[in-house]
């Protein structure tokens, strides 16, 4: 537990400390001089603000789409399917996780390509933000389905029966019993989908056209710009966003039952 | 006579190849405390679930207050259920749980609050309105489940082994309380249990289930004193069966007979005019207020004899082990049983 804390929090602390240094403009060496220049740039230069807002919006959108897609799938798996079909479906949901991330992203690139399968039926959005959102939603969908499935699995059928018994129709039972009980599971899933999207920079490169997300800025600052301190400052944004998100989630009490 | 609360006509339910309920006909009167008693797997819970609407019968009809409700979903039936696991909503407090039925039926807030509080008071939980179900004991949860069902004033209340998870003392107290509540509200209770003592304590009438069929429907005393079959005699109370050669020599004619353990007298307690039989005390089982004596008769069968520990010491009772004794019973306490339905089927 201690080691976990040291390793995990230690690297985060290192990240934060690095972000407070700067880079020698000529030699490209890191100068260990404390300053907030990196953060000043981040907040004052328009393009970084745009990218930050865009990344947060994409992460939120991916989370909402995944929640909407995962709920009926998880409900069917947990409450409708026979035990045999249930096992098959769990495997089917898990299988894509074994395939390489890159392969799946390139597969979607093929889907969106002009002359590709989606384009031939006239519904391809082309490379861009829409394609990025769709691809990321696909990639992280299992991380939303599995906690929801586990949550529904634990939901006793007698609760649903009791609701019907007390006069509630199917819609009311969903709204008043199933969804509230499922809320913590959905939150658990959303932590995955939200944070994985915040940190992603590959999918947007493959299907996002010229668009950038925060991950790309980190990547480019570090490898192309050779500016590790600035990359560290950019990387602090998703960490901060995640901390804010977790704090908000905590207030709803959803984490208590995890 | 008023319309029966529940009528089941030729009700059958199959799960795949298994017939869980096999042609049940049953009439439950308005306002009675009716129990469905049977071992697990006898179909009693499935019958209850078909009355509630959670299961659809494979064939047959369910009528509530004269109306055919077969095929109607649970929310369109004027019945409420107390579940075996209570099925309280974990994300709501006690008051919200009790209000739930009224809320989905759009009862105005002030009225539903008042009715829910009254229901909680009737189960002595008025002070617990703000608690979560997880903060309650088993017995308290059980009362909340009861209040949640009763607040809707259903025509029929269905109870699926609601006392099964409680310890013996609490169960006994709840049995009497349930009966009191039923008398007060005047609602028809249909109570599923595998505990014969529970059924005898509370019920106006009892249906004994076996393998998806009803073996006998009768008031508790009639069920105990004149069981219709060896199965009922054995399931409701302890029964000493006499059949075949033993029946002929002890009762004097062919047939299947039963004598309850408390109706058999031992040694010096045998009255004049009793039928008597000699035997050996095979074992003595000490049960606190009573002892069971297992007497192996010379004629063959072993009878269980019950004697209250009114006189004598436990040591004296235990000393009877291995002794020759005479047992006796009044001829009118010999119950003649119809042959078992199952046996009839096999023989035919």
Coordinates of C-alpha atoms in Angstrom, one line a residue:
Chain A
X1 CA 0.0 0.0 0.0
X2 CA 2.8 2.3 0.9
X3 CA 4.8 1.4 -2.2
X4 CA 1.7 2.0 -4.3
X5 CA 1.3 5.4 -2.8
X6 CA 5.0 6.3 -3.2
X7 CA 5.1 5.1 -6.8
X8 CA 1.8 6.5 -7.8
X9 CA 1.7 9.8 -6.0
X10 CA 5.5 10.2 -6.4
X11 CA 5.3 10.2 -10.2
X12 CA 2.4 12.7 -10.1
X13 CA 4.5 14.9 -7.8
X14 CA 7.4 14.7 -10.2
X15 CA 5.1 15.6 -13.0
X16 CA 3.9 18.7 -11.2
X17 CA 7.4 19.8 -10.1
X18 CA 8.7 19.4 -13.7
X19 CA 5.9 21.7 -14.9
X20 CA 7.3 24.5 -12.8
X21 CA 10.7 24.4 -14.5
X22 CA 11.5 25.9 -17.9
X23 CA 13.7 25.1 -20.9
X24 CA 16.8 26.9 -22.1
X25 CA 15.8 28.5 -25.4
X26 CA 19.2 27.8 -27.1
X27 CA 20.5 24.5 -25.7
X28 CA 17.1 22.9 -25.1
X29 CA 18.3 21.8 -21.6
X30 CA 15.9 21.9 -18.6
X31 CA 16.6 24.8 -16.3
X32 CA 15.6 24.1 -12.8
X33 CA 14.3 27.5 -12.1
X34 CA 11.0 27.8 -10.4
X35 CA 8.5 29.8 -12.4
X36 CA 4.8 29.7 -13.5
X37 CA 5.5 30.6 -17.1
X38 CA 4.3 27.3 -18.5
X39 CA 0.9 27.8 -16.8
X40 CA 0.8 31.4 -17.8
X41 CA 1.2 30.3 -21.5
X42 CA -1.4 27.6 -21.0
X43 CA -4.0 30.1 -19.8
X44 CA -3.2 33.0 -22.0
X45 CA -2.6 31.5 -25.4
X46 CA -6.0 31.0 -27.1
X47 CA -5.3 27.7 -28.8
X48 CA -4.6 25.9 -25.6
X49 CA -7.8 27.1 -24.1
X50 CA -9.7 25.8 -27.2
X51 CA -8.0 22.5 -27.1
X52 CA -8.7 22.1 -23.3
X53 CA -12.4 22.9 -23.8
X54 CA -12.6 20.6 -26.8
X55 CA -11.0 17.7 -25.0
X56 CA -13.3 18.1 -22.0
X57 CA -16.4 18.2 -24.3
X58 CA -15.2 15.2 -26.2
X59 CA -14.7 13.3 -23.0
X60 CA -18.1 14.3 -21.7
X61 CA -19.8 13.4 -25.0
X62 CA -18.0 10.0 -25.2
X63 CA -19.1 9.3 -21.6
X64 CA -22.8 10.1 -22.3
X65 CA -22.9 8.1 -25.5
X66 CA -21.3 5.1 -23.8
X67 CA -23.7 5.3 -20.9
X68 CA -26.7 5.5 -23.3
X69 CA -25.4 2.6 -25.4
X70 CA -24.3 0.4 -22.5
X71 CA -27.5 0.6 -20.5
X72 CA -29.7 -1.4 -22.8
X73 CA -26.9 -3.9 -23.6
X74 CA -26.2 -4.4 -19.9
X75 CA -29.9 -4.7 -19.1
X76 CA -30.4 -7.3 -21.7
X77 CA -27.3 -9.2 -20.6
X78 CA -28.2 -9.2 -16.9
X79 CA -31.9 -9.5 -16.8
X80 CA -33.2 -11.0 -20.1
X81 CA -30.6 -13.3 -21.6
X82 CA -30.5 -17.0 -20.6
X83 CA -27.4 -17.9 -18.5
X84 CA -25.8 -19.5 -21.5
X85 CA -26.3 -16.4 -23.7
X86 CA -25.2 -14.3 -20.8
X87 CA -21.8 -15.9 -20.7
X88 CA -21.4 -15.6 -24.5
X89 CA -22.3 -11.9 -24.4
X90 CA -19.8 -11.2 -21.6
X91 CA -17.1 -12.9 -23.7
X92 CA -18.3 -10.9 -26.7
X93 CA -17.9 -7.7 -24.8
X94 CA -14.5 -8.6 -23.5
X95 CA -13.1 -9.9 -26.8
X96 CA -12.4 -6.5 -28.4
X97 CA -10.3 -5.6 -25.3
X98 CA -7.8 -8.3 -26.4
X99 CA -7.3 -6.7 -29.8
X100 CA -4.8 -3.9 -30.2
X101 CA -6.0 -0.4 -29.7
X102 CA -4.2 0.6 -32.9
X103 CA -5.9 -2.0 -35.0
X104 CA -9.3 -1.0 -33.8
X105 CA -8.6 2.7 -34.4
X106 CA -7.3 2.0 -37.9
X107 CA -10.4 -0.2 -38.5
X108 CA -12.5 2.8 -37.8
X109 CA -10.3 4.9 -40.1
X110 CA -11.2 2.4 -42.8
X111 CA -14.9 2.8 -41.9
X112 CA -14.8 6.6 -42.2
X113 CA -12.6 6.7 -45.3
X114 CA -14.0 8.2 -48.4
X115 CA -15.3 5.3 -50.5
X116 CA -15.3 3.2 -47.2
X117 CA -18.3 1.2 -45.9
X118 CA -20.0 4.2 -44.1
X119 CA -19.3 6.6 -47.0
X120 CA -20.8 4.1 -49.5
X121 CA -24.1 4.3 -47.7
X122 CA -23.7 8.1 -47.3
X123 CA -23.5 8.4 -43.5
X124 CA -19.7 8.8 -43.0
X125 CA -18.9 12.0 -41.1
X126 CA -15.4 11.9 -42.6
X127 CA -12.3 12.5 -40.5
X128 CA -12.8 15.0 -37.8
X129 CA -14.2 15.4 -34.3
X130 CA -17.4 13.4 -34.9
X131 CA -15.3 10.5 -36.1
X132 CA -13.1 10.9 -33.0
X133 CA -16.0 10.8 -30.7
X134 CA -17.5 7.7 -32.4
X135 CA -14.1 5.9 -32.4
X136 CA -13.4 6.7 -28.7
X137 CA -17.0 5.7 -27.8
X138 CA -16.4 2.4 -29.4
X139 CA -13.0 1.9 -27.8
X140 CA -14.2 2.5 -24.2
X141 CA -17.7 1.0 -24.5
X142 CA -16.7 -2.3 -22.7
X143 CA -15.5 -0.2 -19.7
X144 CA -19.0 1.1 -19.3
X145 CA -20.9 -2.1 -20.1
X146 CA -19.0 -4.2 -17.6
X147 CA -19.7 -2.2 -14.4
X148 CA -23.3 -1.6 -15.4
X149 CA -23.7 -5.3 -16.1
X150 CA -22.2 -6.1 -12.7
X151 CA -24.5 -3.5 -11.1
X152 CA -27.6 -4.9 -12.7
X153 CA -26.5 -8.4 -11.9
X154 CA -26.5 -7.5 -8.3
X155 CA -29.9 -5.8 -8.5
X156 CA -32.4 -8.4 -7.1
X157 CA -35.2 -9.2 -9.6
X158 CA -37.5 -8.9 -6.6
X159 CA -37.0 -5.1 -6.6
X160 CA -38.3 -4.9 -10.1
X161 CA -41.1 -7.2 -9.3
X162 CA -41.9 -5.2 -6.1
X163 CA -42.1 -2.0 -8.1
X164 CA -44.5 -3.6 -10.6
X165 CA -46.5 -5.1 -7.7
X166 CA -46.9 -1.6 -6.2
X167 CA -48.4 -0.3 -9.4
X168 CA -45.5 1.0 -11.4
X169 CA -45.4 0.4 -15.2
X170 CA -42.1 -0.5 -16.9
X171 CA -41.1 3.1 -17.5
X172 CA -41.7 4.2 -13.9
X173 CA -39.8 1.1 -12.6
X174 CA -36.8 2.0 -14.8
X175 CA -36.8 5.6 -13.7
X176 CA -37.5 5.2 -10.0
X177 CA -35.8 1.9 -9.2
X178 CA -33.4 0.5 -11.8
X179 CA -31.6 3.7 -12.8
X180 CA -31.1 5.1 -9.2
X181 CA -29.8 1.7 -8.1
X182 CA -27.6 1.5 -11.1
X183 CA -26.2 5.1 -10.7
X184 CA -23.0 4.1 -8.8
X185 CA -22.1 1.5 -11.5
X186 CA -22.7 4.1 -14.2
X187 CA -20.4 6.5 -12.3
X188 CA -17.7 3.8 -12.0
X189 CA -17.9 3.3 -15.8
X190 CA -17.9 7.0 -16.5
X191 CA -14.6 7.4 -14.6
X192 CA -13.0 5.0 -17.1
X193 CA -14.6 6.5 -20.2
X194 CA -13.9 10.1 -19.1
X195 CA -10.3 9.7 -18.0
X196 CA -9.3 7.4 -20.9
X197 CA -10.7 10.0 -23.3
X198 CA -8.9 12.8 -21.5
X199 CA -5.6 11.2 -22.0
X200 CA -6.1 9.9 -25.5
X201 CA -4.0 11.3 -28.4
X202 CA -3.8 8.4 -30.9
X203 CA -7.4 8.0 -32.0
X204 CA -7.7 11.7 -32.8
X205 CA -4.5 11.4 -34.9
X206 CA -5.9 8.5 -36.8
X207 CA -9.5 9.6 -37.4
X208 CA -9.6 13.2 -36.2
X209 CA -8.1 14.9 -39.2
X210 CA -6.2 18.1 -38.2
X211 CA -7.9 18.3 -34.8
X212 CA -5.9 18.1 -31.6
X213 CA -6.6 17.0 -28.1
X214 CA -4.6 17.7 -24.9
X215 CA -2.7 14.4 -25.4
X216 CA -1.4 15.6 -28.7
X217 CA -0.1 18.9 -27.2
X218 CA 1.7 16.8 -24.5
X219 CA 3.1 14.5 -27.1
X220 CA 4.2 17.3 -29.5
X221 CA 5.7 19.5 -26.7
X222 CA 7.7 16.7 -25.5
X223 CA 8.9 14.9 -28.7
X224 CA 8.8 17.7 -31.3
X225 CA 9.2 20.8 -29.1
X226 CA 11.6 19.1 -26.7
X227 CA 9.9 21.0 -23.9
X228 CA 9.2 18.5 -21.1
X229 CA 8.2 21.2 -18.5
X230 CA 5.5 22.5 -20.8
X231 CA 4.3 19.0 -21.6
X232 CA 4.1 18.4 -17.9
X233 CA 2.1 21.5 -17.4
X234 CA -0.4 20.5 -20.1
X235 CA -0.6 17.0 -18.6
X236 CA -1.6 18.5 -15.3
X237 CA -4.9 19.7 -16.9
X238 CA -6.5 16.2 -17.3
X239 CA -5.3 15.3 -13.8
X240 CA -6.9 18.4 -12.4
X241 CA -10.1 17.8 -14.5
X242 CA -10.2 14.2 -13.2
X243 CA -9.8 15.4 -9.6
X244 CA -12.7 17.8 -10.0
X245 CA -14.8 15.1 -11.6
X246 CA -14.1 12.6 -8.8
X247 CA -14.8 15.3 -6.2
X248 CA -18.2 16.0 -7.9
X249 CA -18.9 12.3 -8.1
X250 CA -18.0 11.9 -4.4
X251 CA -20.6 14.5 -3.4
X252 CA -23.4 12.4 -5.0
X253 CA -22.4 9.5 -2.7
X254 CA -21.9 7.1 -5.7
X255 CA -18.4 6.2 -4.6
X256 CA -19.5 4.9 -1.2
X257 CA -20.8 1.7 -2.6
X258 CA -18.0 0.9 -4.9
Chain B
X1 CA -72.1 -15.5 0.1
X2 CA -69.8 -12.7 -1.1
X3 CA -67.6 -13.1 -4.2
X4 CA -64.5 -15.0 -3.4
X5 CA -61.3 -13.0 -3.2
X6 CA -59.3 -15.4 -5.4
X7 CA -60.4 -18.2 -7.6
X8 CA -58.0 -20.5 -9.4
X9 CA -59.4 -22.7 -12.1
X10 CA -57.3 -25.6 -13.5
X11 CA -54.2 -23.6 -13.0
X12 CA -51.1 -25.2 -14.6
X13 CA -47.6 -23.9 -15.0
X14 CA -44.7 -25.7 -16.7
X15 CA -41.1 -24.7 -16.9
X16 CA -39.7 -26.6 -19.8
X17 CA -40.4 -30.3 -19.1
X18 CA -41.1 -29.7 -15.4
X19 CA -44.7 -29.2 -14.3
X20 CA -44.5 -26.9 -11.3
X21 CA -48.2 -26.5 -10.8
X22 CA -50.5 -29.2 -12.1
X23 CA -54.2 -28.3 -12.5
X24 CA -54.9 -26.4 -9.2
X25 CA -58.5 -25.5 -8.4
X26 CA -58.8 -23.2 -5.4
X27 CA -61.3 -20.7 -3.9
X28 CA -60.1 -18.3 -1.3
X29 CA -62.8 -16.5 0.6
X30 CA -63.0 -12.7 1.1
X31 CA -61.3 -11.7 4.3
X32 CA -59.8 -15.0 5.3
X33 CA -56.3 -15.8 6.3
X34 CA -55.4 -18.5 3.9
X35 CA -52.1 -20.5 4.0
X36 CA -50.5 -22.5 1.2
X37 CA -48.4 -25.1 3.0
X38 CA -46.0 -27.6 1.4
X39 CA -42.4 -28.7 1.1
X40 CA -40.1 -26.8 -1.1
X41 CA -40.7 -27.5 -4.8
X42 CA -44.4 -28.3 -4.2
X43 CA -45.6 -25.4 -6.3
X44 CA -47.0 -23.1 -3.6
X45 CA -44.8 -20.2 -4.4
X46 CA -45.4 -20.5 -8.1
X47 CA -49.2 -20.4 -7.4
X48 CA -48.6 -17.2 -5.4
X49 CA -46.6 -15.7 -8.2
X50 CA -49.3 -16.4 -10.7
X51 CA -51.8 -14.7 -8.5
X52 CA -49.5 -11.7 -8.2
X53 CA -48.9 -11.7 -12.0
X54 CA -45.1 -12.3 -11.9
X55 CA -45.6 -15.6 -13.7
X56 CA -48.1 -16.3 -16.5
X57 CA -49.9 -19.7 -16.2
X58 CA -49.4 -22.2 -19.0
X59 CA -53.1 -22.8 -18.8
X60 CA -56.0 -22.1 -16.5
X61 CA -57.6 -19.0 -15.1
X62 CA -56.9 -16.6 -12.2
X63 CA -59.9 -14.6 -11.0
X64 CA -59.6 -11.8 -8.4
X65 CA -62.9 -10.7 -6.9
X66 CA -64.8 -12.4 -9.8
X67 CA -62.7 -10.7 -12.5
X68 CA -60.5 -12.7 -14.9
X69 CA -57.0 -11.2 -14.5
X70 CA -55.1 -13.9 -16.3
X71 CA -52.6 -12.2 -18.6
X72 CA -52.7 -8.9 -16.8
X73 CA -49.4 -7.5 -15.6
X74 CA -48.7 -7.2 -11.8
X75 CA -49.4 -3.4 -11.8
X76 CA -52.9 -3.9 -13.2
X77 CA -54.0 -6.2 -10.3
X78 CA -55.4 -5.2 -7.0
X79 CA -53.0 -7.3 -5.0
X80 CA -49.8 -6.6 -3.2
X81 CA -46.9 -8.8 -2.2
X82 CA -44.6 -9.1 0.8
X83 CA -41.5 -10.7 -0.6
X84 CA -39.3 -13.4 1.0
X85 CA -36.3 -11.1 0.8
X86 CA -38.5 -8.0 1.6
X87 CA -37.3 -6.3 -1.7
X88 CA -37.1 -2.9 0.0
X89 CA -35.7 -0.2 -2.3
X90 CA -32.1 0.4 -1.0
X91 CA -31.8 3.9 -2.4
X92 CA -35.0 5.2 -0.6
X93 CA -35.6 5.7 3.1
X94 CA -38.3 3.9 4.9
X95 CA -41.0 6.5 4.3
X96 CA -40.2 6.7 0.6
X97 CA -40.4 2.9 0.4
X98 CA -43.9 2.9 2.0
X99 CA -45.0 5.9 -0.1
X100 CA -43.9 4.2 -3.3
X101 CA -47.2 2.6 -4.3
X102 CA -49.2 5.7 -3.6
X103 CA -46.6 7.9 -5.4
X104 CA -46.8 5.9 -8.6
X105 CA -50.6 6.0 -8.4
X106 CA -50.3 9.9 -8.2
X107 CA -51.9 10.2 -4.8
X108 CA -51.4 13.8 -3.6
X109 CA -48.4 14.4 -1.4
X110 CA -50.2 15.3 1.8
X111 CA -52.5 12.3 1.7
X112 CA -49.8 9.9 0.8
X113 CA -47.6 11.1 3.6
X114 CA -50.5 10.8 6.1
X115 CA -51.3 7.3 4.9
X116 CA -47.7 6.1 4.9
X117 CA -47.2 7.4 8.5
X118 CA -50.3 5.7 9.6
X119 CA -49.1 2.4 8.0
X120 CA -45.7 2.8 9.7
X121 CA -47.5 3.4 13.0
X122 CA -49.6 0.3 12.6
X123 CA -46.4 -1.8 12.4
X124 CA -44.8 0.3 15.3
X125 CA -42.1 1.9 13.1
X126 CA -43.2 5.5 13.1
X127 CA -39.9 6.6 14.5
X128 CA -37.9 5.0 11.7
X129 CA -39.3 6.9 8.7
X130 CA -35.9 8.5 7.9
X131 CA -33.8 5.4 8.1
X132 CA -32.4 3.5 5.2
X133 CA -33.4 -0.2 4.9
X134 CA -29.8 -1.2 5.5
X135 CA -30.0 0.4 8.9
X136 CA -32.8 -1.8 10.0
X137 CA -32.9 -5.3 11.6
X138 CA -34.5 -8.2 9.8
X139 CA -37.7 -7.9 11.8
X140 CA -37.9 -4.2 11.1
X141 CA -37.4 -4.7 7.4
X142 CA -40.2 -7.2 7.5
X143 CA -42.5 -4.7 9.0
X144 CA -41.6 -2.0 6.5
X145 CA -42.3 -4.5 3.7
X146 CA -45.7 -5.2 5.3
X147 CA -46.5 -1.5 5.7
X148 CA -45.4 -0.8 2.1
X149 CA -47.9 -3.4 0.9
X150 CA -50.8 -2.6 3.2
X151 CA -50.7 1.2 2.6
X152 CA -52.2 0.5 -0.8
X153 CA -55.2 -1.2 0.8
X154 CA -55.1 -4.1 -1.7
X155 CA -58.0 -6.5 -1.9
X156 CA -55.6 -9.4 -1.4
X157 CA -52.2 -9.4 0.3
X158 CA -49.8 -12.1 -0.8
X159 CA -47.0 -13.2 1.6
X160 CA -44.2 -15.3 0.3
X161 CA -42.6 -17.0 3.4
X162 CA -42.1 -13.6 4.9
X163 CA -41.0 -14.9 8.3
X164 CA -38.4 -17.4 6.9
X165 CA -35.4 -15.2 7.7
X166 CA -36.3 -14.4 11.2
X167 CA -35.2 -16.3 14.3
X168 CA -37.6 -18.5 16.1
X169 CA -38.7 -16.1 18.9
X170 CA -39.2 -13.2 16.6
X171 CA -41.1 -15.4 14.2
X172 CA -43.5 -16.5 16.8
X173 CA -44.1 -12.9 17.8
X174 CA -44.6 -11.9 14.2
X175 CA -47.0 -14.7 13.6
X176 CA -49.4 -13.4 16.3
X177 CA -48.9 -9.9 15.1
X178 CA -49.6 -10.7 11.5
X179 CA -52.8 -12.4 12.5
X180 CA -53.8 -9.3 14.6
X181 CA -53.1 -7.0 11.7
X182 CA -55.1 -9.2 9.3
X183 CA -58.1 -9.1 11.7
X184 CA -57.8 -5.3 12.0
X185 CA -57.6 -4.4 8.3
X186 CA -59.9 -7.2 7.1
X187 CA -57.9 -7.8 4.0
X188 CA -57.6 -11.3 2.5
X189 CA -54.1 -12.7 3.3
X190 CA -52.6 -15.5 1.2
X191 CA -49.6 -16.8 3.1
X192 CA -47.0 -19.2 1.7
X193 CA -45.0 -21.3 4.2
X194 CA -43.3 -24.6 4.6
X195 CA -43.6 -24.4 8.3
X196 CA -46.7 -26.4 9.5
X197 CA -46.7 -24.8 12.9
X198 CA -46.8 -21.4 11.4
X199 CA -49.7 -22.3 9.1
X200 CA -51.6 -23.9 12.0
X201 CA -51.1 -20.8 14.2
X202 CA -52.3 -18.2 11.9
X203 CA -54.6 -19.6 9.3
X204 CA -58.4 -19.8 8.9
X205 CA -57.8 -22.4 6.2
X206 CA -54.8 -24.2 4.8
X207 CA -54.1 -25.8 1.5
X208 CA -51.5 -28.5 1.6
X209 CA -49.4 -28.7 -1.6
X210 CA -47.5 -31.7 -2.9
X211 CA -45.8 -32.0 -6.3
X212 CA -47.8 -29.2 -7.9
X213 CA -51.2 -30.4 -6.7
X214 CA -53.4 -29.6 -3.7
X215 CA -53.6 -32.6 -1.3
X216 CA -56.2 -31.1 1.0
X217 CA -57.9 -27.8 1.9
X218 CA -59.2 -27.5 5.4
X219 CA -59.3 -25.5 8.6
X220 CA -56.2 -26.1 10.9
X221 CA -58.1 -28.4 13.4
X222 CA -59.7 -30.4 10.6
X223 CA -56.4 -30.8 8.8
X224 CA -54.7 -32.0 12.0
X225 CA -57.5 -34.2 13.2
X226 CA -58.8 -35.6 9.9
X227 CA -56.0 -35.5 7.4
X228 CA -57.1 -36.8 4.0
X229 CA -53.9 -38.7 3.2
X230 CA -50.8 -40.2 4.8
X231 CA -48.8 -37.3 3.2
X232 CA -51.0 -34.7 5.0
X233 CA -50.9 -36.6 8.2
X234 CA -47.1 -36.8 8.1
X235 CA -46.5 -33.2 7.0
X236 CA -48.9 -31.6 9.5
X237 CA -47.7 -32.7 12.9
X238 CA -46.1 -36.1 13.7
X239 CA -48.1 -39.1 12.6
X240 CA -47.9 -42.8 13.5
X241 CA -48.9 -44.7 10.4
X242 CA -50.5 -48.1 10.7
X243 CA -50.9 -50.0 7.4
X244 CA -51.0 -53.5 6.0
X245 CA -50.7 -56.4 8.5
X246 CA -50.0 -54.1 11.4
X247 CA -53.3 -52.2 10.7
X248 CA -55.2 -55.5 10.6
X249 CA -53.8 -56.7 13.9
X250 CA -53.9 -53.4 15.8
X251 CA -57.1 -51.7 14.4
X252 CA -58.9 -54.9 13.4
X253 CA -59.4 -54.1 9.7
X254 CA -57.5 -53.4 6.5
X255 CA -56.6 -49.8 5.6
X256 CA -54.3 -47.0 6.4
X257 CA -54.6 -45.4 9.8
X258 CA -52.9 -42.7 11.8
X259 CA -52.7 -42.0 15.5
X260 CA -51.2 -38.7 16.8
X261 CA -48.4 -39.1 19.4
X262 CA -50.2 -37.2 22.1
X263 CA -53.3 -39.5 21.8
X264 CA -51.3 -42.5 22.8
X265 CA -51.0 -43.4 26.5
X266 CA -48.1 -45.1 28.1
X267 CA -48.1 -47.8 30.9
X268 CA -50.2 -46.7 33.9
X269 CA -51.9 -43.9 31.9
X270 CA -53.8 -46.4 29.7
X271 CA -57.5 -45.9 30.3
X272 CA -60.2 -48.6 30.5
X273 CA -61.7 -49.2 27.1
X274 CA -58.5 -48.3 25.3
X275 CA -57.2 -50.5 22.6
X276 CA -53.8 -51.8 23.9
X277 CA -50.6 -53.2 22.4
X278 CA -47.4 -54.4 24.1
X279 CA -44.0 -53.3 23.0
X280 CA -40.5 -52.2 24.1
X281 CA -39.3 -48.6 24.6
X282 CA -36.7 -48.2 22.0
X283 CA -35.6 -44.7 22.8
X284 CA -36.6 -41.6 24.9
X285 CA -36.1 -38.1 23.4
X286 CA -36.0 -35.3 25.9
X287 CA -37.5 -32.1 24.5
X288 CA -37.9 -29.9 27.6
X289 CA -41.6 -29.6 28.3
X290 CA -42.3 -33.0 26.7
X291 CA -40.6 -36.3 26.0
X292 CA -41.0 -38.5 23.0
X293 CA -41.0 -42.2 23.6
X294 CA -40.3 -44.4 20.6
X295 CA -42.1 -47.7 21.3
X296 CA -41.4 -50.7 19.1
X297 CA -44.6 -52.7 19.1
X298 CA -44.5 -56.5 19.1
X299 CA -46.9 -56.2 16.1
X300 CA -44.2 -54.5 14.0
X301 CA -44.4 -50.7 13.7
X302 CA -42.6 -48.2 16.0
X303 CA -44.9 -45.5 17.4
X304 CA -43.9 -42.1 18.7
X305 CA -45.6 -41.4 22.0
X306 CA -45.7 -37.9 23.4
X307 CA -45.9 -37.3 27.1
X308 CA -45.8 -34.0 29.0
X309 CA -43.3 -33.9 31.7
X310 CA -45.9 -33.2 34.4
X311 CA -44.7 -35.7 37.0
X312 CA -41.6 -37.7 37.7
X313 CA -38.0 -36.8 36.9
X314 CA -36.1 -36.9 33.7
X315 CA -34.0 -39.7 35.1
X316 CA -37.1 -41.8 35.7
X317 CA -38.3 -41.1 32.1
X318 CA -34.9 -42.1 30.7
X319 CA -34.9 -45.3 32.8
X320 CA -37.8 -46.5 30.7
X321 CA -35.4 -47.1 27.8
X322 CA -35.4 -50.8 27.0
X323 CA -38.3 -51.6 29.3
X324 CA -41.4 -53.5 28.2
X325 CA -44.5 -51.3 28.3
X326 CA -48.1 -51.4 27.2
X327 CA -49.4 -48.5 25.1
X328 CA -53.1 -47.7 24.6
X329 CA -55.4 -45.4 22.7
X330 CA -59.1 -44.5 22.5
X331 CA -60.5 -46.1 19.4
X332 CA -62.0 -42.8 18.3
X333 CA -58.5 -41.3 18.0
X334 CA -57.6 -43.7 15.2
X335 CA -57.8 -41.7 12.0
X336 CA -58.7 -43.6 8.9
X337 CA -56.8 -42.1 5.9
X338 CA -57.7 -42.3 2.3
X339 CA -54.9 -43.9 0.2
X340 CA -52.2 -41.5 -0.9
X341 CA -53.1 -39.8 -4.2
X342 CA -49.7 -40.6 -5.4
X343 CA -50.0 -44.3 -4.6
X344 CA -53.4 -44.4 -6.3
X345 CA -51.7 -43.1 -9.4
X346 CA -48.9 -45.6 -9.3
X347 CA -51.2 -48.5 -8.7
X348 CA -53.7 -47.7 -11.4

